[in-house]
Coordinates of C-alpha atoms in Angstrom, one line a residue:
X17 CA -20.7 -31.3 61.7
X18 CA -20.9 -34.9 62.5
X19 CA -21.9 -37.1 59.4
X20 CA -25.1 -38.5 59.0
X21 CA -26.2 -42.0 59.8
X22 CA -26.7 -42.9 55.9
X23 CA -23.2 -41.5 55.2
X24 CA -21.8 -43.4 57.9
X25 CA -23.3 -46.6 56.4
X26 CA -21.8 -45.7 53.0
X27 CA -25.4 -45.3 51.4
X28 CA -25.6 -41.5 50.9
X29 CA -24.0 -38.2 51.8
X30 CA -26.8 -36.2 50.4
X31 CA -27.7 -33.6 53.2
X32 CA -30.9 -32.9 51.5
X33 CA -33.5 -35.4 49.7
X34 CA -35.7 -34.4 46.9
X35 CA -39.1 -35.6 47.5
X36 CA -41.1 -36.5 44.4
X37 CA -44.6 -36.5 45.7
X38 CA -45.6 -33.4 43.7
X39 CA -44.5 -34.7 40.4
X40 CA -46.7 -36.4 37.9
X41 CA -49.5 -33.9 37.4
X42 CA -52.7 -34.5 39.4
X43 CA -54.1 -37.1 41.6
X44 CA -57.2 -37.9 39.6
X45 CA -55.4 -40.3 37.4
X46 CA -55.2 -38.0 34.3
X47 CA -52.7 -38.9 31.6
X48 CA -49.1 -37.1 32.0
X49 CA -48.7 -34.2 29.9
X50 CA -45.6 -32.5 28.4
X51 CA -45.8 -29.9 30.9
X52 CA -45.6 -32.6 33.6
X53 CA -42.3 -33.9 32.2
X54 CA -40.8 -30.4 31.9
X55 CA -41.7 -29.8 35.5
X56 CA -40.0 -33.0 36.6
X57 CA -37.0 -32.2 34.4
X58 CA -36.6 -28.8 35.9
X59 CA -37.0 -30.1 39.5
X60 CA -34.6 -32.7 39.1
X61 CA -32.0 -30.4 37.5
X62 CA -32.6 -27.9 40.3
X63 CA -31.8 -30.7 43.0
X64 CA -28.8 -31.8 41.3
X65 CA -27.5 -28.4 41.0
X66 CA -27.7 -27.7 44.9
X67 CA -25.9 -31.0 45.6
X68 CA -28.9 -33.1 46.1
X69 CA -28.3 -36.8 45.0
X70 CA -31.0 -38.8 46.9
X71 CA -34.6 -38.9 45.7
X72 CA -37.6 -40.2 47.4
X73 CA -40.7 -41.6 46.0
X74 CA -43.7 -43.7 47.0
X75 CA -45.8 -46.1 45.0
X76 CA -48.9 -44.1 45.7
X77 CA -47.6 -40.7 44.8
X78 CA -50.1 -39.4 42.2
X79 CA -51.1 -42.9 41.9
X80 CA -47.9 -44.1 40.4
X81 CA -47.5 -41.3 38.0
X82 CA -44.5 -39.5 40.1
X83 CA -42.4 -42.6 39.6
X84 CA -43.5 -42.9 36.0
X85 CA -42.3 -39.4 35.1
X86 CA -39.2 -39.7 37.1
X87 CA -38.4 -42.8 35.2
X88 CA -38.5 -40.7 31.7
X89 CA -36.2 -38.3 33.4
X90 CA -33.8 -41.5 33.9
X91 CA -34.4 -42.7 30.3
X92 CA -33.4 -39.2 28.9
X93 CA -30.2 -39.2 31.2
X94 CA -29.0 -42.8 31.4
X95 CA -25.9 -41.8 33.1
X96 CA -27.9 -40.3 36.0
X97 CA -28.8 -43.6 37.6
X98 CA -25.3 -44.3 38.8
X99 CA -25.1 -40.8 40.3
X100 CA -28.1 -40.9 42.6
X101 CA -29.7 -42.7 45.4
X102 CA -33.3 -43.8 44.9
X103 CA -35.7 -44.5 47.7
X104 CA -39.4 -45.5 47.5
X105 CA -42.1 -46.5 49.8
X106 CA -45.0 -49.1 49.9
X107 CA -47.7 -50.2 52.3
X108 CA -50.6 -47.8 51.8
X109 CA -53.4 -49.0 49.5
X110 CA -56.2 -46.8 48.2
X111 CA -59.8 -48.0 48.1
X112 CA -60.3 -50.5 45.3
X113 CA -62.6 -53.4 44.4
X114 CA -61.2 -55.5 47.1
X115 CA -61.8 -52.9 50.0
X116 CA -61.4 -49.6 51.7
X117 CA -58.1 -47.6 52.1
X118 CA -56.0 -49.9 54.2
X119 CA -52.3 -50.6 55.1
X120 CA -50.6 -53.8 54.0
X121 CA -47.3 -55.1 55.0
X122 CA -48.0 -58.7 53.7
X123 CA -45.3 -60.4 51.7
X124 CA -47.3 -60.6 48.5
X125 CA -48.2 -56.9 48.7
X126 CA -44.5 -55.5 49.4
X127 CA -43.2 -57.9 46.5
X128 CA -45.7 -56.7 44.1
X129 CA -45.4 -53.1 45.0
X130 CA -41.6 -53.3 44.6
X131 CA -42.1 -54.9 40.9
X132 CA -44.3 -52.0 40.2
X133 CA -42.0 -49.3 41.5
X134 CA -39.0 -50.9 39.5
X135 CA -41.1 -50.9 36.3
X136 CA -42.3 -47.3 36.6
X137 CA -38.9 -45.9 37.5
X138 CA -37.3 -48.2 34.7
X139 CA -34.6 -49.4 36.9
X140 CA -33.1 -52.7 38.2
X141 CA -33.1 -51.8 41.7
X142 CA -34.0 -49.5 44.6
X143 CA -31.2 -48.4 47.0
X144 CA -33.7 -48.0 49.8
X145 CA -37.3 -49.2 50.3
X146 CA -39.7 -47.8 53.2
X147 CA -42.6 -49.2 54.9
X148 CA -44.8 -46.2 54.4
X149 CA -47.3 -46.2 57.5
X150 CA -47.8 -48.8 60.2
X151 CA -49.9 -51.6 59.5
X152 CA -52.0 -52.7 62.5
X153 CA -51.8 -56.3 61.2
X154 CA -48.3 -56.3 60.2
X155 CA -46.2 -59.7 61.1
X156 CA -42.5 -59.0 61.4
X157 CA -41.7 -62.6 60.0
X158 CA -43.8 -61.7 56.9
X159 CA -41.9 -58.7 56.4
X160 CA -38.6 -60.3 57.0
X161 CA -39.4 -63.0 54.2
X162 CA -40.3 -60.1 52.1
X163 CA -37.2 -58.2 52.5
X164 CA -35.0 -61.3 52.1
X165 CA -36.5 -62.2 48.9
X166 CA -36.0 -58.8 47.6
X167 CA -32.4 -58.4 48.7
X168 CA -31.6 -61.9 47.5
X169 CA -33.0 -61.0 44.2
X170 CA -31.0 -57.8 44.1
X171 CA -34.2 -55.6 43.9
X172 CA -33.7 -53.8 47.0
X173 CA -30.3 -52.9 48.7
X174 CA -31.5 -51.3 52.1
X175 CA -34.6 -51.0 54.1
X176 CA -36.4 -48.5 56.5
X177 CA -39.6 -47.2 57.7
X178 CA -41.7 -44.3 57.6
X179 CA -44.0 -42.6 60.4
X180 CA -43.1 -45.3 63.1
X181 CA -42.6 -45.4 66.8
X182 CA -39.3 -46.7 68.2
X183 CA -41.3 -49.7 69.6
X184 CA -42.7 -50.6 66.1
X185 CA -39.2 -50.2 64.8
X186 CA -37.8 -52.7 67.3
X187 CA -40.8 -55.1 66.8
X188 CA -39.9 -55.5 63.0
X189 CA -36.1 -55.3 63.5
X190 CA -36.3 -58.2 65.9
X191 CA -36.9 -60.4 62.9
X192 CA -34.6 -58.7 60.3
X193 CA -30.9 -59.8 59.7
X194 CA -30.0 -56.4 58.4
X195 CA -30.7 -53.0 60.3
X196 CA -33.5 -50.6 59.4
X197 CA -31.6 -47.4 58.0
X198 CA -34.3 -44.8 57.9
X199 CA -37.4 -43.5 59.7
X200 CA -39.2 -40.6 57.9
X201 CA -41.2 -38.5 60.1
X202 CA -43.0 -35.0 59.8
X203 CA -40.7 -32.6 61.4
X204 CA -40.6 -28.6 61.0
X205 CA -40.8 -25.4 62.9
X206 CA -44.5 -25.7 62.5
X207 CA -44.6 -29.1 63.9
X208 CA -42.7 -29.1 67.1
X209 CA -44.0 -32.1 69.1
X210 CA -40.8 -34.1 68.5
X211 CA -39.0 -31.3 70.2
X212 CA -41.8 -30.5 73.1
X213 CA -42.0 -34.3 74.0
X214 CA -38.5 -34.2 75.4
X215 CA -38.1 -30.5 76.7
X216 CA -41.6 -30.4 78.4
X217 CA -41.1 -33.7 80.4
X218 CA -43.0 -33.3 83.7
X219 CA -44.7 -30.1 82.6
X220 CA -48.5 -29.5 82.0
X221 CA -47.7 -28.1 78.6
X222 CA -46.1 -31.5 77.6
X223 CA -49.6 -33.1 78.0
X224 CA -50.5 -31.7 74.7
X225 CA -47.7 -33.1 72.8
X226 CA -48.4 -35.9 70.1
X227 CA -45.1 -37.6 69.4
X228 CA -43.6 -40.8 70.8
X229 CA -41.0 -40.2 73.5
X230 CA -37.7 -41.5 72.8
X231 CA -38.0 -42.1 68.9
X232 CA -35.3 -39.5 68.2
X233 CA -33.0 -41.0 70.9
X234 CA -33.5 -44.5 69.7
X235 CA -32.9 -43.7 66.1
X236 CA -29.6 -41.9 67.1
X237 CA -28.5 -44.9 69.2
X238 CA -29.3 -47.3 66.4
X239 CA -27.6 -45.1 63.8
X240 CA -30.9 -44.8 62.0
X241 CA -31.2 -41.8 59.6
X242 CA -34.3 -39.6 60.5
X243 CA -35.7 -38.0 57.5
X244 CA -38.0 -35.0 57.8
X245 CA -40.9 -34.8 55.4
X246 CA -42.9 -31.4 55.2
X247 CA -39.7 -29.6 56.5
X248 CA -40.5 -26.2 54.8
X249 CA -44.0 -26.2 56.6
X250 CA -45.7 -25.4 53.2
X251 CA -43.7 -22.2 53.0
X252 CA -45.2 -20.8 56.1
X253 CA -42.1 -19.0 57.2
X254 CA -40.3 -18.6 54.0
X255 CA -42.7 -16.8 52.1
X256 CA -44.6 -13.4 52.6
X257 CA -46.6 -13.8 55.7
X258 CA -50.4 -13.1 54.7
X259 CA -52.3 -10.2 56.4
X260 CA -54.6 -12.6 58.3
X261 CA -51.9 -15.0 59.3
X262 CA -51.5 -15.3 63.2
X263 CA -49.0 -13.2 64.9
X264 CA -47.0 -16.1 65.9
X265 CA -46.4 -16.9 62.2
X266 CA -45.8 -13.4 61.4
X267 CA -43.2 -13.0 64.0
X268 CA -41.5 -16.4 63.1
X269 CA -41.4 -15.5 59.4
X270 CA -40.0 -12.1 60.2
X271 CA -37.1 -13.6 62.4
X272 CA -36.4 -16.0 59.5
X273 CA -36.1 -13.2 57.1
X274 CA -33.8 -11.4 59.5
X275 CA -31.6 -14.4 59.9
X276 CA -31.7 -15.0 56.1
X277 CA -30.3 -11.5 55.5
X278 CA -27.6 -12.3 58.3
X279 CA -26.5 -15.6 56.7
X280 CA -26.9 -14.1 53.2
X281 CA -29.1 -16.9 52.2
X282 CA -32.8 -17.6 51.5
X283 CA -35.3 -17.9 54.2
X284 CA -35.8 -21.7 52.9
X285 CA -32.3 -22.4 53.9
X286 CA -32.8 -20.9 57.4
X287 CA -35.9 -23.1 57.9
X288 CA -34.1 -26.1 56.9
X289 CA -31.0 -25.1 58.5
X290 CA -32.8 -25.1 62.0
X291 CA -33.8 -28.7 61.5
X292 CA -30.3 -29.8 60.4
X293 CA -28.6 -28.2 63.3
X294 CA -30.2 -30.9 65.6
X295 CA -27.8 -33.7 66.8
X296 CA -30.0 -36.3 65.0
X297 CA -28.6 -35.1 61.8
X298 CA -32.0 -34.9 60.3
X299 CA -32.2 -35.1 56.5
X300 CA -35.0 -32.9 55.1
X301 CA -36.9 -34.1 52.3
X302 CA -38.0 -31.1 50.2
X303 CA -41.1 -31.6 48.1
X304 CA -41.7 -28.5 46.2
X305 CA -41.9 -28.8 42.4
X306 CA -41.0 -25.1 41.7
X307 CA -37.3 -25.3 40.6
X308 CA -36.8 -21.8 42.1
X309 CA -37.7 -22.8 45.8
X310 CA -35.4 -25.9 45.3
X311 CA -32.5 -23.5 44.4
X312 CA -33.4 -21.4 47.5
X313 CA -32.4 -24.3 49.9
X314 CA -28.8 -24.3 48.5
X315 CA -27.3 -23.0 51.7
X316 CA -29.1 -25.0 54.3
X317 CA -25.9 -26.9 55.3
X318 CA -23.8 -23.7 55.7
X319 CA -26.8 -22.1 57.7
X320 CA -26.9 -25.1 59.9
X321 CA -23.2 -24.9 60.6
X322 CA -23.3 -21.3 61.4
X323 CA -26.6 -21.3 63.6
X324 CA -25.8 -20.7 67.3
X325 CA -27.7 -22.4 70.1
X326 CA -29.2 -19.1 70.9
X327 CA -30.5 -18.7 67.4
X328 CA -31.9 -22.2 67.4
X329 CA -33.7 -21.7 70.5
X330 CA -35.1 -18.2 69.4
X331 CA -36.7 -19.9 66.4
X332 CA -38.1 -22.6 68.5
X333 CA -39.5 -20.1 71.0
X334 CA -40.9 -17.8 68.2
X335 CA -42.6 -20.7 66.3
X336 CA -44.3 -22.2 69.4
X337 CA -48.2 -22.4 69.0
X338 CA -47.9 -22.7 65.2
X339 CA -49.5 -25.3 63.2
X340 CA -49.6 -26.0 59.4
X341 CA -52.9 -25.3 58.0

């Protein structure tokens, strides 16, 4: 299978990313507990065991506690930092004394956010920084000034985006001297708009898709790594289908289980392998904090390599109409 864009750029060859959103306890701001640290350690160890060497964060995850608890893992494993790629995101601001929830790509906010990220993780530089969600008031020149400052200071080595269209990427890229290297999007067997917008062209069924046409093609042509958040679809197809689940879910879960037996792999590996079979060389970001579920993803690359065109389309057809609850 062809290498990923990040691998061709010499940044990372990790076919999967471990998403750290679930680490750090609750979202209420409660203090970190001993159990929170243990959960993080087990999740990181499981990810490393199956060959994951890239870890994804965001400054808002658990209001900063996800990065803090991960930073403690790094502190206890000083050799680990040089073995992994660390990625984080900024740009979303929760309601505070200054205003309502909003997006902020101002130079000041980007620089302040990165300083906070580095402090919580206890590191000197980020390998990749992503702009989390589009800011309607973004000015590319301001973003470029922030990126140049961060790169010159050695605080960030590469930059990318998340949840953006190709037009937004081109808009930002026009002011940047270096290429954006990542776009992180929600893609899974339960979120098929990214597929449907292309194959349902000039069909009435295509009117219901909610995904920008051409973003996958643009990223492939520009050598931008597409990362998939939510790739396991909340375990919709890799766990036991509930009695009250829609027939489409039950049928797809049954097909996934059948394929798991065929490939001698876990259902999670089949769900991820389906995504990874796509020519865009999608890099799934798995976000479970359950170390057993992390380990269940072990054979995703092997499944992707073994999956035939007929099987890939059978999974697509089976899951049409499903939506993540």
